[in-house]
XYZ file of C-alpha atoms in Angstrom:
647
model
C 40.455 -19.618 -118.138
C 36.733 -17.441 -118.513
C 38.728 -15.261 -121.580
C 40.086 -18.538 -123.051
C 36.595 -19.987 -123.045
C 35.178 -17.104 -124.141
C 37.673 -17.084 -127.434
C 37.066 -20.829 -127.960
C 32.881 -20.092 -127.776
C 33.304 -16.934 -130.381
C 35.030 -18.495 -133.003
C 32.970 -21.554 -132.717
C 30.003 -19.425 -133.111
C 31.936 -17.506 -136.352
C 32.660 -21.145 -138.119
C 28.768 -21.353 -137.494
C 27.661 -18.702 -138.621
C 30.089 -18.847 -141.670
C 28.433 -22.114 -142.569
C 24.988 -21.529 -142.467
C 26.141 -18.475 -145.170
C 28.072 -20.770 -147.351
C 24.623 -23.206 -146.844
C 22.489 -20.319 -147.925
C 24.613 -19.557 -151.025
C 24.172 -22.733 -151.972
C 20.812 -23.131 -151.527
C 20.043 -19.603 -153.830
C 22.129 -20.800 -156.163
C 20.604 -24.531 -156.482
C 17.026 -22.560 -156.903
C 17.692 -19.774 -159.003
C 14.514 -20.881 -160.869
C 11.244 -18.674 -162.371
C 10.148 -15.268 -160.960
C 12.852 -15.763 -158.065
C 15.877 -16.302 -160.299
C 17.514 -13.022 -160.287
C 16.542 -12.147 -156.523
C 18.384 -15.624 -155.170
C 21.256 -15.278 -157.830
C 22.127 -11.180 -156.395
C 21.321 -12.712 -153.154
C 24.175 -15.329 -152.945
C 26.456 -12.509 -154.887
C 26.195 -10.395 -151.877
C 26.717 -12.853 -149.033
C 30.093 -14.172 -150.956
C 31.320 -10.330 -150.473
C 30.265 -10.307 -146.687
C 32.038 -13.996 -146.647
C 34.836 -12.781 -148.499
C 36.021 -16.012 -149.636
C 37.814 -15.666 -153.047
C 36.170 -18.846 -155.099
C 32.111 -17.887 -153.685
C 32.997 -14.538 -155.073
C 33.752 -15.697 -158.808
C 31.330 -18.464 -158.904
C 28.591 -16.297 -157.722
C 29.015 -13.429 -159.980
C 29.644 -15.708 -162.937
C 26.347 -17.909 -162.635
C 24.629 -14.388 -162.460
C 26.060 -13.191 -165.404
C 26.022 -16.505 -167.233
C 22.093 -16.068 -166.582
C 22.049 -12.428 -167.556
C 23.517 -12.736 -170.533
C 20.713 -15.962 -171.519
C 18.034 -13.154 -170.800
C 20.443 -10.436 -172.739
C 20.198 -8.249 -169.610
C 23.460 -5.834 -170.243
C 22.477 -4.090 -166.888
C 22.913 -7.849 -165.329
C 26.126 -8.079 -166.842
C 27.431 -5.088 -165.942
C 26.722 -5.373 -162.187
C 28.889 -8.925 -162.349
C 31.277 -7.397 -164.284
C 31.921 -4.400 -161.903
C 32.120 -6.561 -158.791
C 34.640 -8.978 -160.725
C 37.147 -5.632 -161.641
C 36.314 -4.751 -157.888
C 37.742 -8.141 -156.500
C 40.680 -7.772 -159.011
C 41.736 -3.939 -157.646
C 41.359 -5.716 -154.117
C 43.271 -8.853 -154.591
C 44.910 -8.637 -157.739
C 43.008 -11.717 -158.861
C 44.513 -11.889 -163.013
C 41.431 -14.316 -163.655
C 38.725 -12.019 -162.204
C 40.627 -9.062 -164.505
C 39.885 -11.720 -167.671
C 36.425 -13.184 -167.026
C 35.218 -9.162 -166.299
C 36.881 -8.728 -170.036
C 34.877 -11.660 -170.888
C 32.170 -10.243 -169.685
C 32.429 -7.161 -171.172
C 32.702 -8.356 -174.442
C 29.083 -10.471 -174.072
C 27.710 -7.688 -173.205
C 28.550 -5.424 -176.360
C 28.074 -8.463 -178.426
C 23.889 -8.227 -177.299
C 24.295 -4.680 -178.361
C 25.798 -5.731 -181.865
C 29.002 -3.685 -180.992
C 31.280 -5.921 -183.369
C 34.495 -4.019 -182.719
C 34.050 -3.698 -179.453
C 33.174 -7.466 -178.537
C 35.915 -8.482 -180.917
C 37.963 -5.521 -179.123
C 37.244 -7.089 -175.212
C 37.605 -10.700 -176.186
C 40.946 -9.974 -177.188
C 41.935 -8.242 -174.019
C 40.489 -11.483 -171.998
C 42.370 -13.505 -174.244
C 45.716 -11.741 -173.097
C 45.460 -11.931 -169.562
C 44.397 -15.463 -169.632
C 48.226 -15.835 -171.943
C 49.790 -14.332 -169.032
C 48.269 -16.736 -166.736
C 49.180 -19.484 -169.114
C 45.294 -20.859 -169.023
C 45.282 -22.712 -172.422
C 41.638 -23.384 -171.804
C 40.329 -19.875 -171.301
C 42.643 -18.421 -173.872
C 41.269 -21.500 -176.861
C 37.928 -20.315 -175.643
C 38.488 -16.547 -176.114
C 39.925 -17.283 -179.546
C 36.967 -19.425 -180.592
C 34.627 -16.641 -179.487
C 36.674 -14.080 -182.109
C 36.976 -16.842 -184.619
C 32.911 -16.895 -184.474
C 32.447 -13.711 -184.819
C 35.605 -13.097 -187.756
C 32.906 -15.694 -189.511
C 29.813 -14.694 -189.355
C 31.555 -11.162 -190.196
C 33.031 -12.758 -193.574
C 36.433 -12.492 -192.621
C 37.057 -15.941 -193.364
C 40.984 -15.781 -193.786
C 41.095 -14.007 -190.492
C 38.907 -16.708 -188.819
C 41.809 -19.275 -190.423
C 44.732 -17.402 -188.347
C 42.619 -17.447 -185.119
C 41.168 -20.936 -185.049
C 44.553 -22.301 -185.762
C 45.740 -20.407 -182.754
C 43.178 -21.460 -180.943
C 44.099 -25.114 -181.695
C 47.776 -24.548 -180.531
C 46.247 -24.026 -177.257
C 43.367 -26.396 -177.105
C 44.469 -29.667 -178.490
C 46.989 -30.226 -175.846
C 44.179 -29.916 -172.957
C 41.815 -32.124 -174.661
C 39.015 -29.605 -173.727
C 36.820 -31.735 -176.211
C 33.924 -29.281 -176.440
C 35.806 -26.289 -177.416
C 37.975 -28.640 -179.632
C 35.315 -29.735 -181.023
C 33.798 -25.714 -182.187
C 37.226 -24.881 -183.576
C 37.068 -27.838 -185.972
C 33.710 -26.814 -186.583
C 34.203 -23.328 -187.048
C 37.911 -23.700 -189.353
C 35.298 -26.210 -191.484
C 32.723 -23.272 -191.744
C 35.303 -21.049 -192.826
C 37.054 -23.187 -195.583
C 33.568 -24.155 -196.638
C 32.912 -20.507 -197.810
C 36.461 -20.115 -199.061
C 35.276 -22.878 -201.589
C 37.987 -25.605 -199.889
C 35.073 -28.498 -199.607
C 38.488 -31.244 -199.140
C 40.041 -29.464 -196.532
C 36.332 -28.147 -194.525
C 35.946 -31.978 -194.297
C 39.031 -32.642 -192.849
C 38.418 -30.752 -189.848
C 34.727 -31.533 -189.891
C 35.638 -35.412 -189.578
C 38.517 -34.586 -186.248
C 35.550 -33.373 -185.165
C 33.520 -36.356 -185.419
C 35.786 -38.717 -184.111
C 35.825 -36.970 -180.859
C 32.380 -36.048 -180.240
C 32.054 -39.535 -178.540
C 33.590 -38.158 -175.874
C 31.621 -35.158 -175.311
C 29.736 -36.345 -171.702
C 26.347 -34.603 -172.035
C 23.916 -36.578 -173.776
C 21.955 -34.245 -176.056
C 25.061 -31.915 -176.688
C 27.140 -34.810 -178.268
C 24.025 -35.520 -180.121
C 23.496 -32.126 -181.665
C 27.330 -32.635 -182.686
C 26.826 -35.582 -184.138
C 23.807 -34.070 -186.444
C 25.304 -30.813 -187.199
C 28.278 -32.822 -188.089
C 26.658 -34.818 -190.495
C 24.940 -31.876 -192.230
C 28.063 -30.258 -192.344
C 29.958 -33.117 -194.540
C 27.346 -33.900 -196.154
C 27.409 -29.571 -197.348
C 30.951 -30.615 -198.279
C 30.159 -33.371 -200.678
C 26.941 -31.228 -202.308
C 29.338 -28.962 -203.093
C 31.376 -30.834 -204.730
C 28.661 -32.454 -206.526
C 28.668 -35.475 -205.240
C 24.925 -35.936 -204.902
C 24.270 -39.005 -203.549
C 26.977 -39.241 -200.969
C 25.610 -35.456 -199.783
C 21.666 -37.243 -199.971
C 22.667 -40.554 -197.539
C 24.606 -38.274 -195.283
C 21.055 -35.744 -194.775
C 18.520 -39.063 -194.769
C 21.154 -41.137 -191.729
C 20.515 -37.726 -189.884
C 16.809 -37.468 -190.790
C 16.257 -41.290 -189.383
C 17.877 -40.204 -186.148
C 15.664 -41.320 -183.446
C 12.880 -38.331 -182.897
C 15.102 -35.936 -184.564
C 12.282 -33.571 -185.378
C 11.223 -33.191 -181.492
C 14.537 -33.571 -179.721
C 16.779 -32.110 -182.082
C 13.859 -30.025 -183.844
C 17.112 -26.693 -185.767
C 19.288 -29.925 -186.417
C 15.604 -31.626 -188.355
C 15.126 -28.128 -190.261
C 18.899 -28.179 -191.449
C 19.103 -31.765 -192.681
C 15.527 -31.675 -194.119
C 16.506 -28.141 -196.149
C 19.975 -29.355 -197.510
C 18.515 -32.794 -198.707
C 15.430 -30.595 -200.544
C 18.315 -28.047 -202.158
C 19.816 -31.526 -203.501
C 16.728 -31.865 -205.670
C 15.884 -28.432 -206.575
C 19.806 -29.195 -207.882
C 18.929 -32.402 -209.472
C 16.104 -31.019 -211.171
C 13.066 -32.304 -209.050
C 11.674 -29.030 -208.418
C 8.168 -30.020 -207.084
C 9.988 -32.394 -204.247
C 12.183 -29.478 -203.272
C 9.410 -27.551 -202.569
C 7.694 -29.534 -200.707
C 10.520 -30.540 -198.799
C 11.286 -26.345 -198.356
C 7.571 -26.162 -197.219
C 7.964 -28.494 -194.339
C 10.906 -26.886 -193.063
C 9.490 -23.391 -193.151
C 6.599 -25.106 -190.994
C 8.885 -26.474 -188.863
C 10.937 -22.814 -188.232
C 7.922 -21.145 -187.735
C 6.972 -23.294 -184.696
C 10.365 -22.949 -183.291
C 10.036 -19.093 -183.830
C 13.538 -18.870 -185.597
C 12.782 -15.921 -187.734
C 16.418 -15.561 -189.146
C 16.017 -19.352 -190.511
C 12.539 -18.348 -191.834
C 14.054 -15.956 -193.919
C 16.119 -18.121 -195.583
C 13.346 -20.918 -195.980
C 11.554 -18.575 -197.667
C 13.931 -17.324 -200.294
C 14.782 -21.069 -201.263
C 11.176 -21.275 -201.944
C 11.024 -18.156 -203.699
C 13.715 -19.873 -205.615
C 12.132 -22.958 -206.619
C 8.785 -21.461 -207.067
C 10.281 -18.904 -209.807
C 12.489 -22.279 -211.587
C 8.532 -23.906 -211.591
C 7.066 -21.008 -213.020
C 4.826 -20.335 -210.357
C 5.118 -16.442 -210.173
C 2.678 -15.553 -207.477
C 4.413 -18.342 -205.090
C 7.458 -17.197 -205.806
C 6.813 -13.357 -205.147
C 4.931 -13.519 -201.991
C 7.694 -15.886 -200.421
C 10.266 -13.557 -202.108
C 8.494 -10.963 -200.534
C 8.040 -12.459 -196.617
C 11.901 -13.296 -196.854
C 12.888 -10.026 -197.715
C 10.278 -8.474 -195.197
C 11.877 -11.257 -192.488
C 15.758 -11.248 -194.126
C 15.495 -6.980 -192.792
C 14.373 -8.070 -189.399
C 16.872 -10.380 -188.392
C 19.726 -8.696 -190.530
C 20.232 -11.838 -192.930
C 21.887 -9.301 -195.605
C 22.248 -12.553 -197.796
C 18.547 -13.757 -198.128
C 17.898 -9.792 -198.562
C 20.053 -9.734 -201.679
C 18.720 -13.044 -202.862
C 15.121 -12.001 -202.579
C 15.616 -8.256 -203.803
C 17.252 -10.238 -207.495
C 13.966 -12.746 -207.527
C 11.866 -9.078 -206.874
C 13.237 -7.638 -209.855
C 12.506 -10.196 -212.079
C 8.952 -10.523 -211.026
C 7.184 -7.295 -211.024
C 6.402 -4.467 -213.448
C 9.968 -2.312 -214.731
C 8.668 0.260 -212.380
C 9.002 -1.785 -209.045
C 11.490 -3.883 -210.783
C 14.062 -0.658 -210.955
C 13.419 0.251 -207.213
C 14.163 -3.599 -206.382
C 17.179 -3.595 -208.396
C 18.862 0.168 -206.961
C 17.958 -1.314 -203.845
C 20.104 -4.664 -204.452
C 23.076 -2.944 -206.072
C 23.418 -0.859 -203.331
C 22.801 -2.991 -199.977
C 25.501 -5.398 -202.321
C 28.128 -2.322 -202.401
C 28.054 -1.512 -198.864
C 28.581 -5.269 -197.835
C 31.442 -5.493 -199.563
C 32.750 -1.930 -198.345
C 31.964 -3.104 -194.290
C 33.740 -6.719 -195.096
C 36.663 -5.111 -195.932
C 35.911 -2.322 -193.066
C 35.494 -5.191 -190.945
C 38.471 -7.071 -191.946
C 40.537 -3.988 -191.757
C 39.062 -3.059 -187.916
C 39.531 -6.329 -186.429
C 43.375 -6.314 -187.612
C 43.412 -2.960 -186.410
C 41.939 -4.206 -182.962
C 44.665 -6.675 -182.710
C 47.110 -4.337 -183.276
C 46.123 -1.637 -181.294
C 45.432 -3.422 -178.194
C 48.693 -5.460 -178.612
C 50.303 -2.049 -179.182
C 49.091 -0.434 -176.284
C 49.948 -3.555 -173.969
C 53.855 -3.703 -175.456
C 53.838 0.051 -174.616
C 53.161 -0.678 -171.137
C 55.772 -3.252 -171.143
C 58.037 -0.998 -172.203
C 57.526 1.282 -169.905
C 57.632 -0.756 -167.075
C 60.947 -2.424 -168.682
C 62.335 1.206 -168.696
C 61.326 1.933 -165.169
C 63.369 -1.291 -164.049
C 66.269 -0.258 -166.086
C 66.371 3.220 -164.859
C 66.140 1.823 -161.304
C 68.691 -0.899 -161.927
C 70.948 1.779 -163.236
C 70.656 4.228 -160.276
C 70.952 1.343 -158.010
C 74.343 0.060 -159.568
C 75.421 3.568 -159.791
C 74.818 3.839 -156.017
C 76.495 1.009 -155.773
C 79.716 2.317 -157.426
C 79.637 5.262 -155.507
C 80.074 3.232 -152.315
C 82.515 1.061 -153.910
C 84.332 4.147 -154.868
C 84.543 5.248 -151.442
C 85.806 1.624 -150.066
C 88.429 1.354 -152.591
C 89.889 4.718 -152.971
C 92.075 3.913 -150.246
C 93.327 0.496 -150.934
C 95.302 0.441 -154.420
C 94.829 2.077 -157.864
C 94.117 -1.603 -159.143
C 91.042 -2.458 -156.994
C 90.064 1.499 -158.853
C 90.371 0.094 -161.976
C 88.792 -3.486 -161.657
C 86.148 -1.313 -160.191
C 85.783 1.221 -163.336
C 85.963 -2.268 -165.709
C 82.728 -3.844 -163.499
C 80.855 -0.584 -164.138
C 81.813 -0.198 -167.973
C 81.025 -3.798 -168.646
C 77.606 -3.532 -166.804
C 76.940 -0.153 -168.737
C 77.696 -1.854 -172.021
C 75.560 -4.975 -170.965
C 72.332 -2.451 -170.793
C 73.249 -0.687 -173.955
C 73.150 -4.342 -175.617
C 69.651 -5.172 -173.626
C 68.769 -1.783 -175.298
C 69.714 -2.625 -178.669
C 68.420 -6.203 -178.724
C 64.608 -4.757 -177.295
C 64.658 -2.163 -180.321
C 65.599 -4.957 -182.947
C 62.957 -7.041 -181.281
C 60.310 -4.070 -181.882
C 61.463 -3.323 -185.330
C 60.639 -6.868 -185.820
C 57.171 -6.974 -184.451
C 56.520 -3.862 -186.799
C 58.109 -6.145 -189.764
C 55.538 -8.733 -188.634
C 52.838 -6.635 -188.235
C 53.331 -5.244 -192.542
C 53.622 -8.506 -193.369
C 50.557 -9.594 -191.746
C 48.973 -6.619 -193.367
C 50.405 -7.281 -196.711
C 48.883 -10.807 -196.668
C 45.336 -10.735 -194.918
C 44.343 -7.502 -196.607
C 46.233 -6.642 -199.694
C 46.535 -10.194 -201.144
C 43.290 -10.510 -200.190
C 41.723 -7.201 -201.822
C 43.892 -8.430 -204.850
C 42.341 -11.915 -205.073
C 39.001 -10.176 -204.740
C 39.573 -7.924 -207.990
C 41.397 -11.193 -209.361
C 37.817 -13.139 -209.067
C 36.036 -9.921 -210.320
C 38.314 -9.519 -213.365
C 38.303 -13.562 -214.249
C 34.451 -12.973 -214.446
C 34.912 -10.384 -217.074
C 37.553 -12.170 -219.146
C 40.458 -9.696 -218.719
C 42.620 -12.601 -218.905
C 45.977 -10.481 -219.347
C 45.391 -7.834 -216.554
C 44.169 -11.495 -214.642
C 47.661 -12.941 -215.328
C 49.149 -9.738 -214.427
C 47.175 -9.182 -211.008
C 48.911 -13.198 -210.174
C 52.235 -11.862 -210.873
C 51.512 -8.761 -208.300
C 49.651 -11.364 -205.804
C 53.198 -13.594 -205.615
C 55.107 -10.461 -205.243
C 53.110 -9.157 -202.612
C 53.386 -13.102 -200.868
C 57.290 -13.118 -201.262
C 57.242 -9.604 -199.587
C 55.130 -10.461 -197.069
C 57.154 -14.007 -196.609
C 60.358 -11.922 -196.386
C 59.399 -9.276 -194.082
C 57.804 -11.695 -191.865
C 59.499 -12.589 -188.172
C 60.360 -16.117 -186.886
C 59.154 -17.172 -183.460
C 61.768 -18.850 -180.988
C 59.093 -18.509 -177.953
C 57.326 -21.567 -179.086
C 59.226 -23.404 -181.553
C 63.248 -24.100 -180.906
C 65.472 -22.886 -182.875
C 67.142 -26.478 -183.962
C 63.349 -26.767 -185.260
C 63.299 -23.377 -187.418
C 66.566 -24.351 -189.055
C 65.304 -27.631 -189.766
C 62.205 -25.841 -191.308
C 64.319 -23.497 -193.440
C 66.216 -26.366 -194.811
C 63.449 -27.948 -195.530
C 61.959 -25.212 -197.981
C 65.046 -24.979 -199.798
C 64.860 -29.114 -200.015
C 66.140 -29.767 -203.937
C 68.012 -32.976 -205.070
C 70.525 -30.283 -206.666
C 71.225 -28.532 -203.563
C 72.132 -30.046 -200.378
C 72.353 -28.116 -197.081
C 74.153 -29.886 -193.951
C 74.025 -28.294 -190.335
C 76.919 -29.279 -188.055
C 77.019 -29.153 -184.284
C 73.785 -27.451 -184.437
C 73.543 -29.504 -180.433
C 76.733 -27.951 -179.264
C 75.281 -24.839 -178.629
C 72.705 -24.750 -175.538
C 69.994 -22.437 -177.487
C 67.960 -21.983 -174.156
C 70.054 -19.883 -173.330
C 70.427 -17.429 -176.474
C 68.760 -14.493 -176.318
C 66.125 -14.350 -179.069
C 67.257 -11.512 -180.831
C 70.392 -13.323 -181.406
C 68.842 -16.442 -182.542
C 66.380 -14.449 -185.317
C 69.450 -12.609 -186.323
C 71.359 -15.837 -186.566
C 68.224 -17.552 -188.164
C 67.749 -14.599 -191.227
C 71.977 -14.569 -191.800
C 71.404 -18.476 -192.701
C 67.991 -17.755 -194.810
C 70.073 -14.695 -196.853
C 73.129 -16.467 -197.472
C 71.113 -19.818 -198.498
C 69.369 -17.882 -200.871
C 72.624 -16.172 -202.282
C 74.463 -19.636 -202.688
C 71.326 -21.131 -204.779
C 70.227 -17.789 -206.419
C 73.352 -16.076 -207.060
C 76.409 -18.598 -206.663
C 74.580 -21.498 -207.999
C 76.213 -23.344 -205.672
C 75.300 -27.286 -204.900
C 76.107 -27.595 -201.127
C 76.107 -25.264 -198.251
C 77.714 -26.184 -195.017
C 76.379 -24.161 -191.739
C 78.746 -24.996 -188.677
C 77.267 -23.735 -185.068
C 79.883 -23.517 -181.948
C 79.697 -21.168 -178.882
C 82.241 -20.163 -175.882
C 81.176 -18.608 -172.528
C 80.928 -15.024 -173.777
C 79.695 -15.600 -177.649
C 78.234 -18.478 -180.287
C 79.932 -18.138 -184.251
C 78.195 -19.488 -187.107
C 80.172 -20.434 -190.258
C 78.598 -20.681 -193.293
C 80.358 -21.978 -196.594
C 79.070 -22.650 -200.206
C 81.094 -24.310 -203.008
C 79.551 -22.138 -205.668
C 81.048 -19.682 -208.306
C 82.460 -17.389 -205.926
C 83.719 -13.504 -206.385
C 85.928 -10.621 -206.171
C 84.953 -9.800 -202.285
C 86.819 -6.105 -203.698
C 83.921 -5.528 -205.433
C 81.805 -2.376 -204.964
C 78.800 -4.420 -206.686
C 78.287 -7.036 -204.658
C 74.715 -6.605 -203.797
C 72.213 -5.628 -201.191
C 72.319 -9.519 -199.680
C 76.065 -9.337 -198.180
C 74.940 -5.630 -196.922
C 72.178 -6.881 -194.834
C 74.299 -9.473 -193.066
C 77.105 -7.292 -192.319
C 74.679 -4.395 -191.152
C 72.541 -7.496 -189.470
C 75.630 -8.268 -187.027
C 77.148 -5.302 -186.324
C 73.940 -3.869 -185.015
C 74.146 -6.800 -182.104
C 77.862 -5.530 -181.530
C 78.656 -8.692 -183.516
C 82.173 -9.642 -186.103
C 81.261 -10.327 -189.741
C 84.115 -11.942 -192.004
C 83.972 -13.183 -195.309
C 86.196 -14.484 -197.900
C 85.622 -15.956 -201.411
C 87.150 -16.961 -204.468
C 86.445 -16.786 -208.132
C 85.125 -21.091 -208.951
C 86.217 -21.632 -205.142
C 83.332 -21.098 -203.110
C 82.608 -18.354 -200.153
C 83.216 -18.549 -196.593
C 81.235 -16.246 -194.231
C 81.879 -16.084 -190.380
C 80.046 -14.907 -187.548
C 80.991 -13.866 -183.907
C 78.093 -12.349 -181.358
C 78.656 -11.534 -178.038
C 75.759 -13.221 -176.070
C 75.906 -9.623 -173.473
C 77.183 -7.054 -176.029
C 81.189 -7.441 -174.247
């Protein structure tokens, strides 16, 4: 009875004792305020690791690195970051692994490590895809598509915020909706798409009412506004741009509460009369801005207040304005790294002093403008390479670990035979043989798994040159395209289109489908789509009968380019006016016919082209039967068996 009471009276004094921890966490964390901030945040870090309860552990360390990393104290965030990869060794916690990732990458991103934030955003990003947390993985992809922006990479920042909304828009996570909109609107803005920025710009704005905190779906609802209004200035639409800035500007103490929001809507409504013409009420309008920025302290915005002044002041003829703002924006465009106001300022410099000065101005433009466009396309080229590198080194480790199973699996069903050896050898030669036909099937079933994980790496590699081949070669191409149009080559311009569509089609050919994501009813649906012409009908029978599910993917994307080849041979080739695909399947394989009623040919042929090649060589390599026959004005017929295990 005394040892029972003593049990009872020690835990109750552990539960209390546990408590008036949690209570103390709670109470650092609720008044992690001034001078004491960082004390009662490490504080409450420290008593979650003597607690050891899982959820204090993460919320602790992340309010002291969210804090951290608002004071850019990198020594801050990597203490949270080391006890988060701590807690993950311990308790193989995936989330920990991707917030300390998360972390990692806000910490090189105060140190202006580009690659390297990029680089550990990306990592986050795939362990939050293994967890399947759409939210964290939108958010991750947000953070890159920022950064692909402000960088220049503006196509790139297309093919991540688009990813990013595959996640998001499901979730309704409204504020990190809302920034992708934003930030795919930014992008298309500088690509010169005004239409299609304010597209996304306006989903934005019709969900910002539902953004909870007050003055954050305010400062949505301004940028927004100053945003499309950008899009109609720049399609010189004037006065729509002007009442757009002024319904902004008469927001209710804008210039107080909202004071970046004023400066923007104030400084794109003056650049709409330094447009018009009215010179004198752009500056003054530029003038009151630059006030305005220097109160707030944003020296990166007063660099570019001054070199619109600069602007105007050289248009009005007023040289000494316009060189001592030219100068302060340069001076304040080198501080803050605002390479464009720097280049804008150096040009205005060179036009306003003696040829002396003027020459150093103008080396000095010519070659800060070289090496911008050299790190773009540096930059461009190294955050492809980060993608690929990292997803490289993560499908190696797959692999590995897929091998490891295999070679286990394979000793363990060898074992396995062994013993059944031993059993049977005495009963009957038949039991031998149904024995040796269990093992040769199983054998043959890992040589297909085999086959079908090669063809799916050849594949990524396909997808990874095609990727290539359209963010960076059509894009260098357009560049020189844009370069040459300015010089009126207008033959090697025509020319450099023809290359630019060949380059496309090759990159549109070598690229993969995806069957993770989309089904595979819905891909041939798609491809029959493309080749939609009033000419040429394509019908797809008992596409249902076959439960896809349960088709291995390699099957399916061999399947899916068969149909895309032979399409293209019946309309390119046959010049046929109907194609017929008919899908069936049995336990062991599916069969896909595939008939045309175009010109036909000799199937004896030795010339019959590189198209019938592929699809032979396409289903043989899955241990597949490929059968064709054709007649001269009677059409083709080509049929497809493949195993669904290799047997």
């Amino acid at each position: 009875m005394k040892k029972t009471l003593f049990l009872f009276l020690f835990f109750s004094a552990f539960i209390v004792f546990s408590q008036k921890q949690q209570d103390s966490i709670t109470f650092y964390l609720k008044n992690a305020k001034g001078a004491n901030k960082f004390s009662y945040l490490k504080r409450a870090v420290l008593l979650s690791e003597e607690l050891k309860i899982d959820s204090l552990i993460k919320q602790t360390n992340l309010e002291y690195a969210k804090h951290s990393y608002f004071a850019k104290d990198t020594l801050g965030l990597t203490f949270s970051t080391n006890k988060l990869l701590k807690h993950f060794q311990l308790k193989k916690d995936s989330f920990s692994l991707a917030k300390a990732y998360h972390l990692e990458a806000l910490n090189h991103k105060i140190k202006n490590n580009l690659d390297s934030t990029f680089y550990y955003h990306h990592k986050s990003k795939n362990v939050s895809i293994a967890l399947k947390d759409s939210i964290e993985i939108g958010r991750r992809l947000l953070s890159m598509a920022i950064l692909q922006v402000k960088e220049l990479d503006y196509l790139g920042c297309q093919i991540t915020t688009i990813e990013g909304l595959k996640y998001i828009e499901p979730t309704k996570e409204y504020r990190t909706l809302i920034s992708l909109y934003q930030t795919l609107g930014n992008a298309l803005g500088h690509l010169k798409k005004p239409k299609e920025a304010r597209n996304y710009y306006t989903k934005a704005q019709e969900i910002v009412k539902f953004n909870n905190v007050k003055s954050r779906r305010e400062r949505n609802y301004l940028n927004l506004l100053s945003n499309i209004g950008i899009t109609f200035k720049d399609e010189r639409k004037f006065k729509k741009a002007a009442s757009l800035f002024k319904e902004g500007l008469n927001f209710d103490s804008i210039e107080t509460k909202h004071p970046t929001q004023y400066q923007n809507l104030l400084g794109n409504l003056s650049s709409i009369s330094f447009r018009q013409g009215y010179t004198k009420k752009a500056i003054e309008g530029y003038k009151t801005v630059l006030k305005s920025r220097i109160k707030t302290k944003n020296l990166y915005a007063q660099s570019v207040s001054n070199g619109l002044l600069a602007e105007a002041y050289l248009k009005n003829k007023q040289y000494e304005l316009a060189k001592k703002h030219a100068k302060t924006g340069l001076e304040l465009g080198k501080k803050t790294r605002n390479n464009e106001q720097v280049l804008g300022c150096l040009k205005i410099l060179s036009e306003l002093t003696n040829e002396k000065t003027a020459k150093k101005y103008l080396e000095e433009y010519i070659k800060l403008s070289d090496s911008l466009l050299t790190k773009e396309r540096n930059l461009k080229n190294q955050f492809a390479k980060v993608r690929y590198e990292t997803d490289k080194k993560d499908k190696e480790n797959a692999d590995l670990k897929q091998e490891n199973t295999e070679k286990q699996l394979l000793l363990e069903s060898e074992q396995q035979q062994k013993i059944i050896g031993w059993l049977i050898a005495g009963a009957s030669i038949l039991f031998l043989a149904f024995g040796f036909t269990i093992a040769s099937n199983r054998r043959k079933k890992l040589l297909f798994d085999s086959k079908l994980q090669k063809i799916e790496a050849r594949e990524k590699e396909r997808q990874q040159i095609a990727k290539s081949l359209h963010d960076e070669v059509a894009g260098d191409i357009r560049m020189l395209h844009l370069k040459l149009a300015k010089t009126n080559l207008l033959d090697e311009t025509k020319k450099l289109d023809v290359i630019n569509e060949k380059v496309r089609n090759l990159s549109h050919q070598l690229s993969s489908e995806s069957f993770n994501e989309v089904f595979f009813k819905d891909q041939i649906i798609n491809l029959i789509s493309d080749f939609f012409d009033s000419d040429f009908r394509i019908k797809a029978e008992k596409i249902d009968s076959v439960n896809w599910k349960n088709i291995n993917n390699t099957i399916k994307r061999t399947l899916f380019l068969i149909i895309r080849e032979s399409i293209q041979n019946a309309k390119k080739h046959a010049t046929a006016k109907k194609v017929t695909l008919h899908f069936s399947e049995t336990k062991k394989a599916v069969f896909l016919t595939i008939s045309d009623n175009g010109k036909g040919f000799n199937i004896d042929d030795k010339k019959n082209g590189i198209g019938l090649k592929n699809i032979k060589e396409r289903t043989e390599e899955i241990n597949g039967v490929f059968y064709i026959e054709s007649e001269l004005e009677k059409g083709t017929t080509i049929k497809i068996e493949i195993p669904k295990n290799g047997n």
